[in-house]
XYZ file of N, CA and C in Angstrom:
549
model
N 0.821 -1.189 0.000
C 0.000 0.000 0.000
C 0.871 1.261 0.000
N 1.957 1.221 0.780
C 2.847 2.366 0.875
C 3.476 2.663 -0.485
N 3.863 1.616 -1.227
C 4.462 1.800 -2.550
C 3.458 2.411 -3.519
N 2.201 2.040 -3.402
C 1.165 2.585 -4.276
C 0.974 4.073 -4.001
N 0.929 4.460 -2.718
C 0.776 5.872 -2.364
C 1.973 6.700 -2.846
N 3.174 6.178 -2.689
C 4.371 6.886 -3.159
C 4.320 7.026 -4.678
N 3.919 5.961 -5.362
C 3.801 5.995 -6.820
C 2.782 7.023 -7.274
N 1.627 7.081 -6.596
C 0.606 8.074 -6.934
C 1.095 9.497 -6.676
N 1.830 9.673 -5.589
C 2.394 10.983 -5.269
C 3.365 11.439 -6.355
N 4.242 10.546 -6.812
C 5.217 10.863 -7.859
C 4.493 11.208 -9.164
N 3.463 10.453 -9.509
C 2.698 10.732 -10.734
C 1.987 12.081 -10.623
N 1.389 12.360 -9.473
C 0.698 13.643 -9.277
C 1.683 14.799 -9.343
N 2.856 14.632 -8.739
C 3.879 15.677 -8.764
C 4.354 15.933 -10.188
N 4.564 14.887 -10.951
C 4.999 15.027 -12.351
C 3.920 15.725 -13.167
N 2.664 15.398 -12.934
C 1.567 16.022 -13.674
C 1.467 17.503 -13.338
N 1.622 17.864 -12.080
C 1.520 19.264 -11.680
C 2.659 20.087 -12.256
N 3.858 19.570 -12.241
C 4.988 20.354 -12.729
C 5.007 20.438 -14.237
N 4.470 19.452 -14.944
C 4.477 19.517 -16.404
C 3.381 20.439 -16.924
N 2.294 20.593 -16.213
C 1.180 21.425 -16.668
C 1.385 22.895 -16.326
N 2.081 23.172 -15.277
C 2.235 24.570 -14.866
C 3.686 24.993 -15.024
N 3.964 25.561 -16.170
C 5.314 26.054 -16.373
C 5.303 27.572 -16.298
N 6.319 28.133 -15.731
C 6.435 29.570 -15.615
C 7.076 30.086 -16.892
N 6.448 31.062 -17.502
C 6.980 31.647 -18.728
C 7.463 33.056 -18.414
N 8.647 33.349 -18.874
C 9.245 34.652 -18.638
C 9.786 35.171 -19.955
N 9.542 36.446 -20.239
C 10.140 37.067 -21.401
C 11.520 37.554 -20.977
N 12.587 37.037 -21.597
C 13.920 37.510 -21.234
C 14.031 39.014 -21.448
N 14.605 39.693 -20.465
C 14.731 41.149 -20.542
C 16.127 41.581 -20.155
N 16.568 42.695 -20.729
C 17.777 43.390 -20.312
C 17.337 44.812 -19.990
N 17.792 45.367 -18.882
C 17.331 46.688 -18.449
C 18.491 47.667 -18.316
N 18.214 48.940 -18.629
C 19.156 50.046 -18.441
C 18.401 51.208 -17.820
N 19.117 52.020 -17.057
C 18.537 53.222 -16.472
C 19.516 54.366 -16.671
N 18.982 55.551 -16.914
C 19.828 56.730 -17.070
C 19.206 57.866 -16.265
N 20.055 58.713 -15.683
C 19.560 59.888 -14.994
C 19.186 60.923 -16.033
N 17.984 61.438 -15.932
C 17.531 62.489 -16.834
C 17.299 63.739 -16.000
N 18.028 64.797 -16.303
C 17.914 66.039 -15.551
C 17.816 67.204 -16.521
N 17.254 68.288 -16.038
C 17.280 69.522 -16.797
C 18.645 70.150 -16.616
N 19.099 70.875 -17.609
C 20.421 71.488 -17.549
C 20.549 72.426 -16.351
N 19.467 73.102 -15.997
C 19.513 74.034 -14.863
C 19.720 73.308 -13.535
N 19.280 72.055 -13.442
C 19.429 71.298 -12.200
C 20.874 70.906 -11.915
N 21.692 70.863 -12.947
C 23.080 70.441 -12.762
C 23.918 71.480 -12.030
N 23.547 72.744 -12.154
C 24.280 73.849 -11.518
C 25.759 73.820 -11.885
N 25.999 73.606 -13.142
C 27.359 73.592 -13.666
C 27.564 74.796 -14.572
N 28.804 75.162 -14.739
C 29.117 76.210 -15.704
C 29.480 75.548 -17.023
N 29.555 76.327 -18.076
C 29.915 75.800 -19.396
C 31.273 75.109 -19.383
N 32.126 75.461 -18.463
C 33.463 74.863 -18.396
C 33.434 73.456 -17.788
N 32.340 73.094 -17.135
C 32.245 71.817 -16.436
C 31.766 70.663 -17.311
N 31.214 70.950 -18.460
C 30.629 69.895 -19.272
C 30.653 70.284 -20.750
N 30.391 69.291 -21.562
C 30.159 69.558 -22.983
C 28.926 68.766 -23.406
N 28.129 69.401 -24.232
C 26.931 68.753 -24.750
C 27.295 68.170 -26.106
N 27.066 66.886 -26.249
C 27.346 66.218 -27.506
C 26.152 66.425 -28.447
N 26.274 66.024 -29.673
C 25.185 66.194 -30.633
C 23.905 65.536 -30.149
N 22.777 66.119 -30.495
C 21.488 65.525 -30.161
C 21.365 64.185 -30.873
N 20.901 63.199 -30.137
C 20.724 61.866 -30.719
C 19.265 61.450 -30.586
N 18.864 60.491 -31.387
C 17.503 59.966 -31.254
C 17.501 58.474 -31.563
N 16.529 57.802 -31.003
C 16.350 56.362 -31.220
C 14.855 56.097 -31.248
N 14.484 55.054 -31.950
C 13.063 54.725 -31.993
C 12.855 53.223 -31.892
N 11.627 52.876 -31.607
C 11.207 51.471 -31.546
C 9.816 51.396 -32.146
N 9.608 50.389 -32.958
C 8.300 50.175 -33.568
C 7.811 48.786 -33.180
N 6.634 48.759 -32.605
C 6.048 47.528 -32.094
C 4.750 47.266 -32.856
N 4.634 46.072 -33.415
C 3.415 45.664 -34.111
C 2.611 44.761 -33.184
N 1.347 45.091 -33.007
C 0.498 44.347 -32.084
C -0.730 43.850 -32.836
N -0.989 42.564 -32.724
C -2.176 41.976 -33.340
C -3.134 41.558 -32.234
N -4.340 42.137 -32.293
C -5.393 41.824 -31.330
C -6.364 40.855 -32.027
N -6.462 39.652 -31.494
C -7.334 38.633 -32.078
C -8.716 38.693 -31.449
N -9.701 38.152 -32.145
C -11.084 38.172 -31.647
C -11.258 37.354 -30.362
N -10.365 36.395 -30.108
C -10.432 35.617 -28.870
C -9.670 36.293 -27.726
N -9.331 37.577 -27.897
C -8.607 38.411 -26.917
C -7.145 38.033 -26.756
N -6.624 37.181 -27.622
C -5.195 36.885 -27.631
C -4.470 38.082 -28.238
N -3.308 38.413 -27.669
C -2.519 39.551 -28.155
C -1.149 39.044 -28.576
N -0.759 39.363 -29.799
C 0.577 39.024 -30.287
C 1.355 40.325 -30.447
N 2.549 40.382 -29.847
C 3.392 41.575 -29.870
C 4.717 41.208 -30.518
N 5.177 42.084 -31.450
C 6.422 41.817 -32.161
C 7.130 43.130 -32.432
N 8.417 43.140 -32.161
C 9.263 44.260 -32.538
C 9.494 44.133 -34.049
N 9.291 45.212 -34.802
C 9.427 45.095 -36.259
C 10.869 44.813 -36.681
N 11.838 45.025 -35.791
C 13.229 44.672 -36.067
C 13.498 43.194 -35.778
N 12.458 42.483 -35.365
C 12.525 41.046 -35.056
C 13.530 40.702 -33.959
N 13.650 41.565 -32.950
C 14.514 41.243 -31.820
C 13.755 40.478 -30.738
N 12.416 40.589 -30.730
C 11.614 39.839 -29.773
C 10.171 39.735 -30.259
N 9.485 38.775 -29.705
C 8.036 38.648 -29.905
C 7.476 37.842 -28.738
N 6.207 38.062 -28.454
C 5.541 37.266 -27.433
C 4.044 37.272 -27.696
N 3.386 36.285 -27.117
C 1.945 36.135 -27.282
C 1.321 36.055 -25.895
N 0.268 36.820 -25.694
C -0.452 36.830 -24.432
C -1.819 36.196 -24.636
N -2.123 35.236 -23.792
C -3.405 34.535 -23.863
C -4.248 34.975 -22.669
N -5.516 35.314 -22.901
C -6.353 35.759 -21.781
C -6.626 34.636 -20.786
N -6.676 35.025 -19.527
C -7.039 34.080 -18.463
C -8.444 34.467 -18.000
N -9.234 33.514 -17.709
C -10.603 33.806 -17.280
C -11.481 34.127 -18.476
N -12.673 34.552 -18.185
C -13.645 34.843 -19.232
C -13.303 36.172 -19.910
N -13.005 36.121 -21.187
C -12.681 37.295 -22.014
C -11.565 38.140 -21.420
N -10.587 37.535 -20.820
C -9.433 38.266 -20.309
C -9.656 38.965 -18.990
N -10.778 38.693 -18.316
C -11.055 39.344 -17.032
C -10.010 39.004 -15.974
N -9.352 37.862 -16.119
C -8.365 37.426 -15.140
C -6.953 37.818 -15.510
N -6.776 38.720 -16.466
C -5.441 39.125 -16.884
C -4.960 38.272 -18.044
N -3.663 38.285 -18.240
C -3.073 37.566 -19.363
C -1.944 36.667 -18.902
N -1.717 35.622 -19.679
C -0.647 34.674 -19.413
C 0.223 34.608 -20.668
N 1.543 34.587 -20.469
C 2.448 34.450 -21.609
C 2.294 33.073 -22.215
N 2.092 33.029 -23.527
C 1.949 31.749 -24.193
C 3.208 31.404 -24.982
N 3.717 32.318 -25.757
C 4.936 32.101 -26.555
C 5.854 33.299 -26.403
N 7.148 33.050 -26.337
C 8.118 34.134 -26.308
C 9.279 33.785 -27.230
N 9.898 34.822 -27.776
C 11.064 34.631 -28.619
C 11.929 35.880 -28.522
N 13.230 35.708 -28.374
C 14.150 36.831 -28.313
C 14.251 37.426 -26.917
N 14.896 38.591 -26.848
C 15.112 39.296 -25.589
C 14.600 40.717 -25.736
N 13.783 41.157 -24.786
C 13.313 42.542 -24.780
C 14.339 43.358 -24.012
N 14.964 44.300 -24.692
C 15.937 45.187 -24.065
C 15.225 46.501 -23.766
N 15.067 46.797 -22.469
C 14.291 47.959 -22.048
C 15.152 48.916 -21.237
N 14.831 50.199 -21.336
C 15.540 51.236 -20.596
C 14.553 52.138 -19.891
N 15.038 52.810 -18.854
C 14.182 53.667 -18.056
C 14.933 54.925 -17.653
N 14.198 55.998 -17.479
C 14.751 57.201 -16.872
C 14.718 56.976 -15.366
N 15.656 57.579 -14.655
C 15.787 57.287 -13.225
C 14.568 57.712 -12.404
N 13.768 58.631 -12.920
C 12.605 59.084 -12.162
C 11.335 58.298 -12.509
N 11.491 57.166 -13.217
C 10.363 56.349 -13.649
C 10.560 54.928 -13.127
N 9.461 54.244 -12.894
C 9.513 52.859 -12.443
C 10.341 52.006 -13.389
N 11.068 51.045 -12.851
C 11.927 50.175 -13.655
C 11.239 48.908 -14.122
N 9.958 48.999 -14.472
C 9.270 47.817 -14.980
C 8.417 48.218 -16.181
N 8.114 47.219 -16.997
C 7.300 47.456 -18.185
C 6.111 46.508 -18.158
N 4.942 47.032 -18.472
C 3.722 46.228 -18.527
C 3.610 45.659 -19.933
N 3.811 44.361 -20.082
C 3.806 43.726 -21.398
C 2.440 43.758 -22.068
N 1.382 44.057 -21.318
C 0.055 44.143 -21.917
C -0.232 45.528 -22.483
N 0.687 46.478 -22.275
C 0.518 47.840 -22.789
C 1.621 48.101 -23.820
N 1.313 47.942 -25.102
C 2.330 48.078 -26.158
C 3.028 49.432 -26.160
N 2.339 50.479 -25.768
C 2.962 51.798 -25.706
C 4.104 51.799 -24.697
N 3.907 51.150 -23.549
C 4.970 51.029 -22.547
C 6.164 50.247 -23.104
N 5.874 49.197 -23.838
C 6.937 48.373 -24.413
C 7.741 49.184 -25.420
N 7.061 49.889 -26.329
C 7.754 50.699 -27.340
C 8.594 51.790 -26.682
N 8.069 52.428 -25.654
C 8.793 53.481 -24.930
C 10.057 52.919 -24.277
N 9.908 51.797 -23.587
C 11.043 51.217 -22.871
C 12.130 50.721 -23.827
N 11.732 50.166 -24.970
C 12.715 49.693 -25.950
C 13.466 50.873 -26.559
N 12.754 51.950 -26.898
C 13.429 53.118 -27.475
C 14.356 53.786 -26.459
N 13.974 53.787 -25.188
C 14.860 54.338 -24.151
C 16.121 53.494 -24.008
N 15.977 52.184 -24.066
C 17.157 51.317 -24.010
C 18.110 51.651 -25.157
N 17.559 51.846 -26.331
C 18.384 52.122 -27.508
C 19.121 53.455 -27.400
N 18.461 54.490 -26.877
C 19.145 55.778 -26.765
C 20.182 55.747 -25.641
N 19.903 54.998 -24.586
C 20.893 54.852 -23.514
C 22.134 54.154 -24.059
N 21.942 53.113 -24.842
C 23.077 52.405 -25.456
C 23.874 53.320 -26.370
N 23.176 54.128 -27.159
C 23.866 55.080 -28.053
C 24.703 56.075 -27.254
N 24.130 56.580 -26.167
C 24.853 57.569 -25.364
C 26.070 56.940 -24.682
N 25.961 55.686 -24.268
C 27.105 54.995 -23.663
C 28.215 54.800 -24.680
N 27.852 54.455 -25.916
C 28.852 54.290 -26.966
C 29.594 55.588 -27.252
N 28.927 56.717 -27.049
C 29.535 58.025 -27.270
C 30.390 58.460 -26.079
N 30.308 57.739 -24.980
C 31.042 58.103 -23.770
C 30.334 59.144 -22.934
N 29.034 59.301 -23.119
C 28.270 60.300 -22.374
C 28.072 59.858 -20.926
N 27.902 60.836 -20.057
C 27.657 60.570 -18.642
C 26.173 60.607 -18.293
N 25.364 61.128 -19.187
C 23.930 61.201 -18.944
C 23.235 61.839 -20.124
N 21.925 61.944 -20.030
C 21.120 62.561 -21.074
C 20.389 63.764 -20.508
N 20.381 64.840 -21.265
C 19.690 66.053 -20.839
C 18.421 66.208 -21.656
N 17.344 66.547 -20.946
C 16.072 66.906 -21.538
C 15.594 65.944 -22.615
N 15.382 64.668 -22.255
C 14.860 63.735 -23.256
C 13.431 64.098 -23.657
N 13.157 63.945 -24.930
C 11.819 64.172 -25.462
C 11.331 62.824 -26.004
N 10.174 62.398 -25.532
C 9.643 61.080 -25.910
C 8.280 61.280 -26.555
N 8.108 60.719 -27.739
C 6.799 60.802 -28.386
C 6.418 59.436 -28.940
N 5.160 59.101 -28.758
C 4.644 57.832 -29.256
C 3.481 58.117 -30.195
N 3.497 57.442 -31.328
C 2.425 57.585 -32.309
C 1.895 56.216 -32.692
N 0.603 56.195 -32.976
C 0.038 55.011 -33.611
C 0.128 55.302 -35.096
N 1.113 54.659 -35.729
C 1.399 54.979 -37.117
C 0.353 54.448 -38.069
N -0.293 53.405 -37.718
C -1.309 52.865 -38.603
C -1.946 51.655 -37.990
N -3.095 51.358 -38.479
C -3.761 50.138 -38.063
C -4.456 49.575 -39.285
N -4.557 48.294 -39.314
C -5.233 47.668 -40.441
C -6.011 46.462 -39.959
N -7.155 46.290 -40.526
C -7.978 45.125 -40.215
C -7.785 44.162 -41.374
N -6.940 43.163 -41.133
C -6.638 42.216 -42.194
C -7.783 41.253 -42.439
N -8.589 41.022 -41.454
C -9.779 40.192 -41.598
C -10.715 40.546 -40.459
N -11.801 39.891 -40.397
C -12.746 40.167 -39.309
C -12.292 39.562 -37.998
N -11.255 38.725 -38.012
C -10.824 38.024 -36.805
C -9.722 38.723 -36.033
N -9.076 39.720 -36.604
C -8.037 40.403 -35.848
C -7.785 41.805 -36.373
N -7.125 42.590 -35.532
C -6.777 43.971 -35.838
C -5.299 44.146 -35.532
N -4.532 44.740 -36.445
C -3.117 44.990 -36.214
C -2.893 46.491 -36.051
N -2.173 46.867 -34.994
C -1.872 48.266 -34.696
C -0.366 48.385 -34.544
N 0.207 49.475 -35.062
C 1.648 49.696 -34.984
C 1.908 50.909 -34.090
N 2.738 50.702 -33.059
C 3.126 51.760 -32.130
C 4.578 52.137 -32.405
N 4.837 53.425 -32.592
C 6.219 53.871 -32.813
C 6.548 54.948 -31.783
N 7.619 54.710 -31.040
C 8.096 55.686 -30.057
C 9.468 56.174 -30.483
N 9.635 57.487 -30.449
C 10.927 58.106 -30.755
C 11.378 58.889 -29.525
N 12.633 58.710 -29.155
C 13.238 59.436 -28.046
C 14.408 60.241 -28.607
N 14.477 61.517 -28.252
C 15.643 62.315 -28.612
C 16.136 63.014 -27.352
N 17.439 63.193 -27.266
C 18.030 63.817 -26.079
C 19.417 64.336 -26.419
N 19.941 65.122 -25.504
C 21.297 65.648 -25.643
C 22.205 64.909 -24.667
N 23.116 64.096 -25.166
C 24.067 63.449 -24.263
C 25.036 64.505 -23.708
N 25.375 64.342 -22.449
C 26.297 65.284 -21.813
C 27.543 64.525 -21.337
N 28.673 65.154 -21.499
C 29.943 64.592 -21.038
C 30.524 65.556 -20.025
N 30.704 65.084 -18.799
C 31.303 65.923 -17.758
C 32.807 65.973 -17.957
N 33.375 67.148 -17.751
C 34.824 67.291 -17.902
C 35.470 66.890 -16.578
N 36.569 66.180 -16.686
C 37.299 65.731 -15.520
C 38.109 66.908 -14.973
N 37.934 67.168 -13.687
C 38.703 68.249 -13.058
C 39.682 67.654 -12.075
N 40.729 68.338 -11.826
C 41.743 67.841 -10.908
C 42.726 66.953 -11.629
N 43.713 66.464 -10.913
C 44.740 65.621 -11.537
C 44.779 64.268 -10.949
């Protein structure tokens, strides 16, 4: 009898672990301090402003009639699919498929997380990551006065079963390089 109970326990444990897998979208995160030039309280001799740079991210989102959401970076760096939980998505969403790595960036005065169910947040965070990377490659110490704009560039109804919407976020900022003082 004891062997039967142990066997049933092992089978139940295997069934539970195989049915409930945790899905995670791989992410890389960056943060940059964003300040107004007046907040730095520096003189022109203390820093140099590098050329204005900009970066963008375009996210294509397909909303299906069954409330499934497919999200894809048009540069094909990542994609994921969200399946509704509960009746018509009332219980939130569960990741169904993922591919690639979402590289996201944040300004220091903003939360360091992205809501994968809000494509505008995803496009914003990806474009911020890209501009932070550009500024690091230039040797900048920070970004001054970032300007962020998001547009819905277009939407198309390819059939009666789904709607595709494209979100494009562009970030522009002035990278700043602090001059080293002292010896």
